[in-house]
PDB file of C-alpha atoms in Angstrom:
ATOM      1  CA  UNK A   1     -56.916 -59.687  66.785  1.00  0.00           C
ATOM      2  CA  UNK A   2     -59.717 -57.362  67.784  1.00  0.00           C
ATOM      3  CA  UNK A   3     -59.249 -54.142  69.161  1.00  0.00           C
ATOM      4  CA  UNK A   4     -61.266 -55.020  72.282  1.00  0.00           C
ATOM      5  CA  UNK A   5     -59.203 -58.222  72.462  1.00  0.00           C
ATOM      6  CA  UNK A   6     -55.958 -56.340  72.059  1.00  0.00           C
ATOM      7  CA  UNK A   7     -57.236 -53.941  74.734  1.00  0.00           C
ATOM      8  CA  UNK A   8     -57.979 -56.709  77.168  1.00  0.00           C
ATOM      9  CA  UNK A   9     -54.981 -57.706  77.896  1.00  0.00           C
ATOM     10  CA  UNK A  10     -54.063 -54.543  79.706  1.00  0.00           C
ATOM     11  CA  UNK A  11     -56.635 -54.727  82.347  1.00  0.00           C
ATOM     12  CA  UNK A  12     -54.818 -52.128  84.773  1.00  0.00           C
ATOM     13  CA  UNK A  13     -55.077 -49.291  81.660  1.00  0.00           C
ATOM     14  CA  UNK A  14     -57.855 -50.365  79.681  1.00  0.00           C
ATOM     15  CA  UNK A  15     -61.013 -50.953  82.081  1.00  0.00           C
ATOM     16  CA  UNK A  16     -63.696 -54.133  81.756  1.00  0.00           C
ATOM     17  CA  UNK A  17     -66.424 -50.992  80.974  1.00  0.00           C
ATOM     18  CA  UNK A  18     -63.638 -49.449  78.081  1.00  0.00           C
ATOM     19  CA  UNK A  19     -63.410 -52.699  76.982  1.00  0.00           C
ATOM     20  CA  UNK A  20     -66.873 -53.382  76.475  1.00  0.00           C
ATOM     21  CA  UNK A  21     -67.705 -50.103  75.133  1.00  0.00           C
ATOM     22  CA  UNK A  22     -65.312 -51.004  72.347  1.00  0.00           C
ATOM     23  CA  UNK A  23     -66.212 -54.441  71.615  1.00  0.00           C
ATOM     24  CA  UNK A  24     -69.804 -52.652  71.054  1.00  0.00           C
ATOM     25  CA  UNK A  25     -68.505 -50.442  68.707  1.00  0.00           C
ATOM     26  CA  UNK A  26     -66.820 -53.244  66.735  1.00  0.00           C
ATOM     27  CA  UNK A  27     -70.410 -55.913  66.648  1.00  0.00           C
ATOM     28  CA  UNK A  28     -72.012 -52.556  65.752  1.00  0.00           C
ATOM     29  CA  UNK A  29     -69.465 -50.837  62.953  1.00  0.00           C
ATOM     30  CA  UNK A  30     -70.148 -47.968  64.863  1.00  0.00           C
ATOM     31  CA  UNK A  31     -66.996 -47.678  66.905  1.00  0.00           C
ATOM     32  CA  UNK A  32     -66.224 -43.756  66.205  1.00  0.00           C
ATOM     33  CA  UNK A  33     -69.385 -42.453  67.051  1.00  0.00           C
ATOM     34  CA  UNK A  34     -69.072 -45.088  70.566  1.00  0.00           C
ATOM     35  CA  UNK A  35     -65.593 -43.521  71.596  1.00  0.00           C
ATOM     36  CA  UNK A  36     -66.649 -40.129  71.225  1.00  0.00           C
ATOM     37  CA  UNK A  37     -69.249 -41.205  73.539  1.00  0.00           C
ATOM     38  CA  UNK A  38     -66.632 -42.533  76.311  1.00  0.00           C
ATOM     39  CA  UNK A  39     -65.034 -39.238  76.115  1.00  0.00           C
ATOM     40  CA  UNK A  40     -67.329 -37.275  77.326  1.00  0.00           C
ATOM     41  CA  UNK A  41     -68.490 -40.632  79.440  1.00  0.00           C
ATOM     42  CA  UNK A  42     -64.585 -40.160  81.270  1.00  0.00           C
ATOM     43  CA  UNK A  43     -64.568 -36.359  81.365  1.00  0.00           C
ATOM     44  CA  UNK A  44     -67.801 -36.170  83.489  1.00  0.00           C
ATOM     45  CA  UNK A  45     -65.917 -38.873  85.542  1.00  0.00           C
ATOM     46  CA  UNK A  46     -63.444 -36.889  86.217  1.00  0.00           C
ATOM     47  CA  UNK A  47     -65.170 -33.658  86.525  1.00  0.00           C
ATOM     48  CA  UNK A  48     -67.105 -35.795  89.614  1.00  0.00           C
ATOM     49  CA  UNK A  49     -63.732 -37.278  90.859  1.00  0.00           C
ATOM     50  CA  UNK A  50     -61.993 -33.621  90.761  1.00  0.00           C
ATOM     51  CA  UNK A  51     -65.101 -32.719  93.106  1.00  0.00           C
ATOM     52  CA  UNK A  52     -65.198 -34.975  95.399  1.00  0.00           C
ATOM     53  CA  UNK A  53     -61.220 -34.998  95.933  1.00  0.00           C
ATOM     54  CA  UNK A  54     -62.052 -30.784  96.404  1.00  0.00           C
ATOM     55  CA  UNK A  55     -64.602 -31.790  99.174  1.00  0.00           C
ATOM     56  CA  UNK A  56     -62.484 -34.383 101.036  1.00  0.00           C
ATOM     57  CA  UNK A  57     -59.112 -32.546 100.893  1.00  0.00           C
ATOM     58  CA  UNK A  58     -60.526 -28.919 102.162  1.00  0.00           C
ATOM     59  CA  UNK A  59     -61.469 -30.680 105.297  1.00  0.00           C
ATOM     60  CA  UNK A  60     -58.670 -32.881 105.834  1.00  0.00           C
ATOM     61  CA  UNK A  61     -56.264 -30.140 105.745  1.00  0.00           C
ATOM     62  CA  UNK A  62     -57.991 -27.844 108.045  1.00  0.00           C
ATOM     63  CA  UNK A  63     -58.231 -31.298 110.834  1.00  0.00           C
ATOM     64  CA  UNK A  64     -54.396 -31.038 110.546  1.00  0.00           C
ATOM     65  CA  UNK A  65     -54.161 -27.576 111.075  1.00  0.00           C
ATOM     66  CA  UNK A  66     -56.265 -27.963 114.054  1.00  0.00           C
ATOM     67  CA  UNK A  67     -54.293 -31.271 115.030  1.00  0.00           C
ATOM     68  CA  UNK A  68     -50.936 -29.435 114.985  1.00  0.00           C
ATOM     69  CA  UNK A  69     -51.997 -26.283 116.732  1.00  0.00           C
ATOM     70  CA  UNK A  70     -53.468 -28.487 119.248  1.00  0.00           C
ATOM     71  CA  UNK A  71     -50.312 -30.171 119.774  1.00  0.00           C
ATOM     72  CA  UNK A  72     -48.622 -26.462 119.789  1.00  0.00           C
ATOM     73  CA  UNK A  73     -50.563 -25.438 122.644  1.00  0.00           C
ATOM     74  CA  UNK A  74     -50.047 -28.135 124.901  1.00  0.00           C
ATOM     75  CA  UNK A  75     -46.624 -28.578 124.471  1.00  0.00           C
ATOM     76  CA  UNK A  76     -44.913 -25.250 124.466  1.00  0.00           C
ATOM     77  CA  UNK A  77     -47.740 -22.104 125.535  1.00  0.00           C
ATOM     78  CA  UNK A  78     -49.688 -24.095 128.378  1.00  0.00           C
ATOM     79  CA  UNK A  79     -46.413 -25.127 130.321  1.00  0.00           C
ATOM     80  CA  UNK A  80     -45.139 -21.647 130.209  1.00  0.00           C
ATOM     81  CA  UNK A  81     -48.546 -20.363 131.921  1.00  0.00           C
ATOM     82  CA  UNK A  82     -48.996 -23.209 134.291  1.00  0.00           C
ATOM     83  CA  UNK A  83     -45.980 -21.005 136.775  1.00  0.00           C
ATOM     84  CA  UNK A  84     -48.125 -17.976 136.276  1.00  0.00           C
ATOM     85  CA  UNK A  85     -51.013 -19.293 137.140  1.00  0.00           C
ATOM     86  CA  UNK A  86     -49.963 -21.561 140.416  1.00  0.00           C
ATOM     87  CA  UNK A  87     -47.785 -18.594 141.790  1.00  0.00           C
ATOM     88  CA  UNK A  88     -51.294 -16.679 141.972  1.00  0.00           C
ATOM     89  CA  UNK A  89     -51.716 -18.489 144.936  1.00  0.00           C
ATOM     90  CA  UNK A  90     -55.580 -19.560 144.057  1.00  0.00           C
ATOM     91  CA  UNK A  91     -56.891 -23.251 143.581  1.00  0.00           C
ATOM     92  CA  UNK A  92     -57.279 -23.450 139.775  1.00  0.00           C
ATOM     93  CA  UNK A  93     -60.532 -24.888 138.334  1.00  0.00           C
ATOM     94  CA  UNK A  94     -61.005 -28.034 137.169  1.00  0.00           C
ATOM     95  CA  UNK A  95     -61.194 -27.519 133.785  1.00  0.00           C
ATOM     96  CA  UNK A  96     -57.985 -25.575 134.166  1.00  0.00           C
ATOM     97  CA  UNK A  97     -56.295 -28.293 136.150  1.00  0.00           C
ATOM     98  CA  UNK A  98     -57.968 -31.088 133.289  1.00  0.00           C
ATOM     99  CA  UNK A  99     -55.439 -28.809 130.443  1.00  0.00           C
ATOM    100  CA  UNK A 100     -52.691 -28.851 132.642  1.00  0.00           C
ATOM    101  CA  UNK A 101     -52.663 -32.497 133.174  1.00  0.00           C
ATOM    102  CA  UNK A 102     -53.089 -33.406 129.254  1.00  0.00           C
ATOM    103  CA  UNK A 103     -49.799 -31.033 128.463  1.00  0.00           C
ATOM    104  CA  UNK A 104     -48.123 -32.552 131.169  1.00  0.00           C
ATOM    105  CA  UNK A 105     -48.618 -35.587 129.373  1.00  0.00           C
ATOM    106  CA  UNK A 106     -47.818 -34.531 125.954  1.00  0.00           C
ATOM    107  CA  UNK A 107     -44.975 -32.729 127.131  1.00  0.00           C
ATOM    108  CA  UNK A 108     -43.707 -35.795 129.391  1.00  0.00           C
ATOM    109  CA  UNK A 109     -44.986 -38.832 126.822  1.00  0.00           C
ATOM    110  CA  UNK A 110     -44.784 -37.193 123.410  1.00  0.00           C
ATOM    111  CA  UNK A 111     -43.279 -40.341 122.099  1.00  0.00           C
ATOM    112  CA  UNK A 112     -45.733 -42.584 123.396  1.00  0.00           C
ATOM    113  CA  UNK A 113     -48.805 -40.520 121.756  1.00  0.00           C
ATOM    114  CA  UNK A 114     -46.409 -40.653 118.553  1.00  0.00           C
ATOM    115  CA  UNK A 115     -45.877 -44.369 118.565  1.00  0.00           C
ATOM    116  CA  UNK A 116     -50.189 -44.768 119.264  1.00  0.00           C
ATOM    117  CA  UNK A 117     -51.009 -42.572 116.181  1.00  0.00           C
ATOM    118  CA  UNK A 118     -48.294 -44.099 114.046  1.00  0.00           C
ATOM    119  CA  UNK A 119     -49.457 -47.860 115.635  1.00  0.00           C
ATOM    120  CA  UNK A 120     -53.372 -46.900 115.154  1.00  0.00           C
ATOM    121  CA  UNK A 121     -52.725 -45.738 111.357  1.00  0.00           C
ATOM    122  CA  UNK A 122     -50.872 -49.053 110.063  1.00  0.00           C
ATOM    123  CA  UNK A 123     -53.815 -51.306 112.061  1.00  0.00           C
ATOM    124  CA  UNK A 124     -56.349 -48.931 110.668  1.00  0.00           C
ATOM    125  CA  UNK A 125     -54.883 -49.238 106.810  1.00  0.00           C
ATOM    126  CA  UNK A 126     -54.004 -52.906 107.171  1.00  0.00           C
ATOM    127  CA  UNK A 127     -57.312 -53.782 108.541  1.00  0.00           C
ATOM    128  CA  UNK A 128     -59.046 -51.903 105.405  1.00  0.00           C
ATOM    129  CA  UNK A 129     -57.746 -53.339 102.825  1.00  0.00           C
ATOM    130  CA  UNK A 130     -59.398 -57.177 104.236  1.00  0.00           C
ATOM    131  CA  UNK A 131     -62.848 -58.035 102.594  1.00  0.00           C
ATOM    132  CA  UNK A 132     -63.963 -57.484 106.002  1.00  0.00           C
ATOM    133  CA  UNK A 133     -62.890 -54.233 106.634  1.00  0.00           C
ATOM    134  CA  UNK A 134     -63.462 -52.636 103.325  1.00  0.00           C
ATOM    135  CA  UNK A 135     -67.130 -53.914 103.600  1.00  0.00           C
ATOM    136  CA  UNK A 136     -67.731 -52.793 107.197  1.00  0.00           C
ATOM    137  CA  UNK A 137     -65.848 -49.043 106.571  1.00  0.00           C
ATOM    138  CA  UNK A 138     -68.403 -49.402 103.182  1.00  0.00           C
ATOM    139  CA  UNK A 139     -71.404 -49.461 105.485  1.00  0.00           C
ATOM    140  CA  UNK A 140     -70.512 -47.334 107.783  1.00  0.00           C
ATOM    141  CA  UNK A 141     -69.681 -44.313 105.216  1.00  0.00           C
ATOM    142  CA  UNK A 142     -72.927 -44.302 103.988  1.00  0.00           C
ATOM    143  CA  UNK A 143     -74.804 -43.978 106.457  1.00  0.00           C
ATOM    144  CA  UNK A 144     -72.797 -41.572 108.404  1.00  0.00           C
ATOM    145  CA  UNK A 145     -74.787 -38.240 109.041  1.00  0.00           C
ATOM    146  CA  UNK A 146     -74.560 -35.300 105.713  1.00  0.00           C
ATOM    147  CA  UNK A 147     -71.213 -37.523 104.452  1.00  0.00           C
ATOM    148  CA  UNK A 148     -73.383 -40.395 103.838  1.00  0.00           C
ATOM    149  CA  UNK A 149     -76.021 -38.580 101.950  1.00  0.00           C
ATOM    150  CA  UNK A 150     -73.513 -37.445  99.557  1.00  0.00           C
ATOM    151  CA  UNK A 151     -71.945 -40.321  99.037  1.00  0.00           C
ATOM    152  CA  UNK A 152     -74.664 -41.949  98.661  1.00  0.00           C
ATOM    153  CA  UNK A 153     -75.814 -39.245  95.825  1.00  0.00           C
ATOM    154  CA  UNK A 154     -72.321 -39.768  93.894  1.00  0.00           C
ATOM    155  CA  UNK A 155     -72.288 -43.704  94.271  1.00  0.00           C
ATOM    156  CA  UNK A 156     -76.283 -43.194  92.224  1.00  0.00           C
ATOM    157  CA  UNK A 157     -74.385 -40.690  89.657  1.00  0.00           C
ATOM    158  CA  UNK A 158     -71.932 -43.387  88.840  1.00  0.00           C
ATOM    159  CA  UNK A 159     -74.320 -46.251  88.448  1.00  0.00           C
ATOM    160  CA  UNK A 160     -76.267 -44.010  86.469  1.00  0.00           C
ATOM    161  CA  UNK A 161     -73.445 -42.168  84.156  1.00  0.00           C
ATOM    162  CA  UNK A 162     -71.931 -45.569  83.072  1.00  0.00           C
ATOM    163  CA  UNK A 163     -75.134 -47.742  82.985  1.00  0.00           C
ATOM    164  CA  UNK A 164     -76.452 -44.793  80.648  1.00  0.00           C
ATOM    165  CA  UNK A 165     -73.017 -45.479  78.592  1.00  0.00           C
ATOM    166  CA  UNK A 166     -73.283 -48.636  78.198  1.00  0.00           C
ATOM    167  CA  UNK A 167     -76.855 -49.031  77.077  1.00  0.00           C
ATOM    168  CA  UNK A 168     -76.649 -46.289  74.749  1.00  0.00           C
ATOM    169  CA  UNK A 169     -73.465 -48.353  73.580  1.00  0.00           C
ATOM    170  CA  UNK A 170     -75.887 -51.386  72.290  1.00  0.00           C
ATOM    171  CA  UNK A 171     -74.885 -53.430  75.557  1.00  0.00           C
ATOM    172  CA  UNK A 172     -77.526 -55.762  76.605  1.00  0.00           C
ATOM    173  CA  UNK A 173     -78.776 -54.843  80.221  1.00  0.00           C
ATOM    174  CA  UNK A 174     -77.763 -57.894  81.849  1.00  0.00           C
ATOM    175  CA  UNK A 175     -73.822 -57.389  81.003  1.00  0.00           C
ATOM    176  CA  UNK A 176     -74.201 -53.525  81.656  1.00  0.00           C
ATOM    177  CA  UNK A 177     -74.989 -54.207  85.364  1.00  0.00           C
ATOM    178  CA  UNK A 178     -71.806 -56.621  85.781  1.00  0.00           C
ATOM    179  CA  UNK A 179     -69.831 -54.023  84.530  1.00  0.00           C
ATOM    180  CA  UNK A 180     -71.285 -51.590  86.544  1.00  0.00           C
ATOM    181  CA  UNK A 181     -70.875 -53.586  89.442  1.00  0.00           C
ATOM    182  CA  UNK A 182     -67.351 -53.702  88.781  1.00  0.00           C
ATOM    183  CA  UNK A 183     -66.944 -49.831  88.486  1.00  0.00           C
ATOM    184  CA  UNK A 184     -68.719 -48.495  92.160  1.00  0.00           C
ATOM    185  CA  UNK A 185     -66.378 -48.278  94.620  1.00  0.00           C
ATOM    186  CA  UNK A 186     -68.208 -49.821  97.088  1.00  0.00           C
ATOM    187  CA  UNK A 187     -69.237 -53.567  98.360  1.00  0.00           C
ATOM    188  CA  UNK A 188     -72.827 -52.464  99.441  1.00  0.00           C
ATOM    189  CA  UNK A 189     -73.465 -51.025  95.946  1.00  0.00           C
ATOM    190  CA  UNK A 190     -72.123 -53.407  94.337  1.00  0.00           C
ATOM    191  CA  UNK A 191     -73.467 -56.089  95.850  1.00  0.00           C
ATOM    192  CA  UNK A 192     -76.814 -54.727  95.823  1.00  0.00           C
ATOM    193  CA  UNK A 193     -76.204 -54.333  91.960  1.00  0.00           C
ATOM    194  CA  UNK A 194     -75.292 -57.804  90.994  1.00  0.00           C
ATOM    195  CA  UNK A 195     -78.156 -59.016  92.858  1.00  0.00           C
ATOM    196  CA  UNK A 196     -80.337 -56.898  90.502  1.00  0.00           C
ATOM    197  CA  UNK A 197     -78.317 -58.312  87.659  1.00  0.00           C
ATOM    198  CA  UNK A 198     -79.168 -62.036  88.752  1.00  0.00           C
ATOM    199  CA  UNK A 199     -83.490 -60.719  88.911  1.00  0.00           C
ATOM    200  CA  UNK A 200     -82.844 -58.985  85.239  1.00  0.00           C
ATOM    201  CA  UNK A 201     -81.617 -62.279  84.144  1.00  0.00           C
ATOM    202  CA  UNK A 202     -84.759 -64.235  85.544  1.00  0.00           C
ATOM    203  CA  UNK A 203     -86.663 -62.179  83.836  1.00  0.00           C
ATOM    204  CA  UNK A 204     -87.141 -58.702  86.247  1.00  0.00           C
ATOM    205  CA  UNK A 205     -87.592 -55.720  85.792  1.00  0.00           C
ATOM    206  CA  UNK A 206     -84.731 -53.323  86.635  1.00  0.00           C
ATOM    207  CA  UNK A 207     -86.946 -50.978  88.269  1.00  0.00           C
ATOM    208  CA  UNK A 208     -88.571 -54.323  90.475  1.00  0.00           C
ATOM    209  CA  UNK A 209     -85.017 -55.643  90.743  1.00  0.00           C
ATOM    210  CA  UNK A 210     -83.402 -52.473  92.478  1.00  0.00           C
ATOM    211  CA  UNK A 211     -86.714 -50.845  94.394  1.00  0.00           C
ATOM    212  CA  UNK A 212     -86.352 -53.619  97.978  1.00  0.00           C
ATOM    213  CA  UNK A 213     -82.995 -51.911  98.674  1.00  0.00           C
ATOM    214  CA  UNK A 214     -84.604 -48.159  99.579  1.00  0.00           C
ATOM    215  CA  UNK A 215     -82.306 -47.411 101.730  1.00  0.00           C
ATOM    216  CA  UNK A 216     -79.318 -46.901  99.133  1.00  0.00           C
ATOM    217  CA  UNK A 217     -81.371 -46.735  95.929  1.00  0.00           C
ATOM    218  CA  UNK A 218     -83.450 -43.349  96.523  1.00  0.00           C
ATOM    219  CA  UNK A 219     -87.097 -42.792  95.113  1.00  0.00           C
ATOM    220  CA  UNK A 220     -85.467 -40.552  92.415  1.00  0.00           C
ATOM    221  CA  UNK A 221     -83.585 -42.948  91.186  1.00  0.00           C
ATOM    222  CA  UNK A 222     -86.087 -45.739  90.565  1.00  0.00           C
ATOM    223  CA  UNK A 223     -88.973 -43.822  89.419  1.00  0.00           C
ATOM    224  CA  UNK A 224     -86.156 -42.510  86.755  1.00  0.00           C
ATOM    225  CA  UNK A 225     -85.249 -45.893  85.574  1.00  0.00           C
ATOM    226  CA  UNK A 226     -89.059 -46.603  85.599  1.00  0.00           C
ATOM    227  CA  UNK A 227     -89.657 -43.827  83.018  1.00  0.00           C
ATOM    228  CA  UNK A 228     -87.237 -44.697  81.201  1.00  0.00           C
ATOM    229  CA  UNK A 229     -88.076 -48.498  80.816  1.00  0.00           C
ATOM    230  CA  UNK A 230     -91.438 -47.975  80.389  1.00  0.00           C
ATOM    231  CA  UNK A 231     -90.627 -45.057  77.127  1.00  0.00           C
ATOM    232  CA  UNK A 232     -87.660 -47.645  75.714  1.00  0.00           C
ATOM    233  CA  UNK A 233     -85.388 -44.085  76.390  1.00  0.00           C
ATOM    234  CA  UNK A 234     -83.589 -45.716  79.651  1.00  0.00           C
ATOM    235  CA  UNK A 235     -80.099 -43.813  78.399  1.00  0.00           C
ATOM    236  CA  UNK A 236     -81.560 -40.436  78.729  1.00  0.00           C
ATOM    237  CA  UNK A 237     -83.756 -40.486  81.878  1.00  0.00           C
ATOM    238  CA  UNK A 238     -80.339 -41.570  83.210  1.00  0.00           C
ATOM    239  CA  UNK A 239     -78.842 -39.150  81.753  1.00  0.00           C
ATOM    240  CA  UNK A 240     -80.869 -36.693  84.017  1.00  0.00           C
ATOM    241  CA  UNK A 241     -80.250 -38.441  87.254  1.00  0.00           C
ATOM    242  CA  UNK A 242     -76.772 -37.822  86.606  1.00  0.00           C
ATOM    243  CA  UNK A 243     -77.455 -33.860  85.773  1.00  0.00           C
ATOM    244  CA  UNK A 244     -79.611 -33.660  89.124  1.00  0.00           C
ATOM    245  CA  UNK A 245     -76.863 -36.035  91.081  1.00  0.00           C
ATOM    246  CA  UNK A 246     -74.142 -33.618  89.704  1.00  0.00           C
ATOM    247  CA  UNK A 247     -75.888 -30.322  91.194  1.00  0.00           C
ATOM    248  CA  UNK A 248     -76.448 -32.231  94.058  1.00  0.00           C
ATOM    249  CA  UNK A 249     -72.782 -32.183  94.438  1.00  0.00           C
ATOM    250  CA  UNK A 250     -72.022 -28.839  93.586  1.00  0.00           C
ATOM    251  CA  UNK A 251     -74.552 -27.379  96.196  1.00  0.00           C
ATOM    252  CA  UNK A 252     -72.574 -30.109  98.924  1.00  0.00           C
ATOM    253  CA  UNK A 253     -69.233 -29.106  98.264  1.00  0.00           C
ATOM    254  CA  UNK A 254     -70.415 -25.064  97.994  1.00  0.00           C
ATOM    255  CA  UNK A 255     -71.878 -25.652 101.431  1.00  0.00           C
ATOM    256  CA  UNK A 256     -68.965 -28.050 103.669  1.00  0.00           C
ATOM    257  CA  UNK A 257     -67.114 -25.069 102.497  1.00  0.00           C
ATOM    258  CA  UNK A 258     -69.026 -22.591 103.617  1.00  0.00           C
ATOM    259  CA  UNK A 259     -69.444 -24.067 106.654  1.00  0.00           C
ATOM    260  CA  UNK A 260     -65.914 -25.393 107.449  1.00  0.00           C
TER     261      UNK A 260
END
């Protein structure tokens, strides 16, 4: 058997792109030079993964912070000031009155606030992981205001680090864009991908294929994959979206943590 074949059969360790990669390096007799290749293909991955995960998690921990305070304040400090301020003897204002009534609340229906948040997150999750939900939560994070931006920016890097992989690998362009399709974490991209893949196949460009979706494939991106069809050096203008794409993200994560 084949080492791609042999590799196949493990689909949830070995990867459709891995595979491919290696069946390259077999047709080719080139299969060292091709894995060194996927090395530093996987550690740039993960370089971009470790990023992102920085990004997301800095935030997410501060929201509980907050979250937890929050609850803090309204549960225990508010109701100890509400006597001191009603034995003043003056009408509170009704901002003031607004605070009391929400600790009242959380003091009074803790559990039922509990049982929404715990009710909310299962529907939430559950409702995700349909075709329906995954595609409309898809949509929605890229075009959300800044987030969407630079997801948008890492979604490009991917295409672009393991298209670049592939065709440097000796993989025709047609299969590199299936595989591709099947790496981006997201149903927009990757449906917008395999539609390009069905143009290549008639006979497209990949520049003509990918430029009537603007809105998620930027400028940059195209005019790269123009150069680099039009030179026969597609690999390495890709190469440099994923350079620019990967500052991109350094200056984004530099910033949200500035600003957070």
């Amino acid at each position: 058997t084949s080492l791609s074949k042999a590799l196949s059969k493990y689909p949830k360790i070995f990867s459709t792109f891995y595979v491919n990669i290696v069946k390259s390096g077999e047709v080719s007799g080139n299969l060292p030079s091709i894995l060194e290749k996927v090395a530093d293909h996987l550690e740039n991955e993960n370089e971009i993964k470790s990023k992102v995960s920085g990004a997301m998690v800095y935030p997410a921990v501060i929201l509980v912070i907050f979250i937890l305070i929050f609850a803090v304040i309204m549960i225990f400090v508010i109701p100890g000031l509400v006597e001191v301020l009603r034995s003043a003897g003056q009408e509170l204002p009704i901002a003031t009155q607004i605070i009391i009534a929400i600790s009242d609340f959380f003091v009074n229906y803790w559990y039922i606030i509990l049982l929404v948040l715990v009710g909310g997150v299962i529907l939430i999750t559950n409702f995700l992981k349909t075709k329906t939900g995954k595609e409309l939560f898809d949509r929605l994070t890229i075009n959300m205001p800044i987030i969407g931006g630079f997801l948008k920016g890492l979604y490009l890097s991917r295409f672009a680090e393991n298209f670049s992989t592939l065709i440097a690998a000796g993989i025709t362009v047609n299969e590199a864009l299936e595989v591709v399709a099947g790496l981006i974490d997201n149903s927009v991209y990757r449906d917008a991908i395999l539609a390009a893949q069905k143009k290549v196949v008639k006979g497209e460009s990949i520049t003509s294929a990918l430029e009537d979706r603007p809105n998620i494939f930027s400028p940059l991106f195209i005019q790269m994959i123009s150069v680099g069809e039009k030179t026969g050096k597609l690999d390495t203008s890709l190469d440099n979206v994923v350079k620019f794409y990967k500052r991109e993200t350094d200056v984004f994560v530099n910033s949200l943590s500035s600003i957070i």
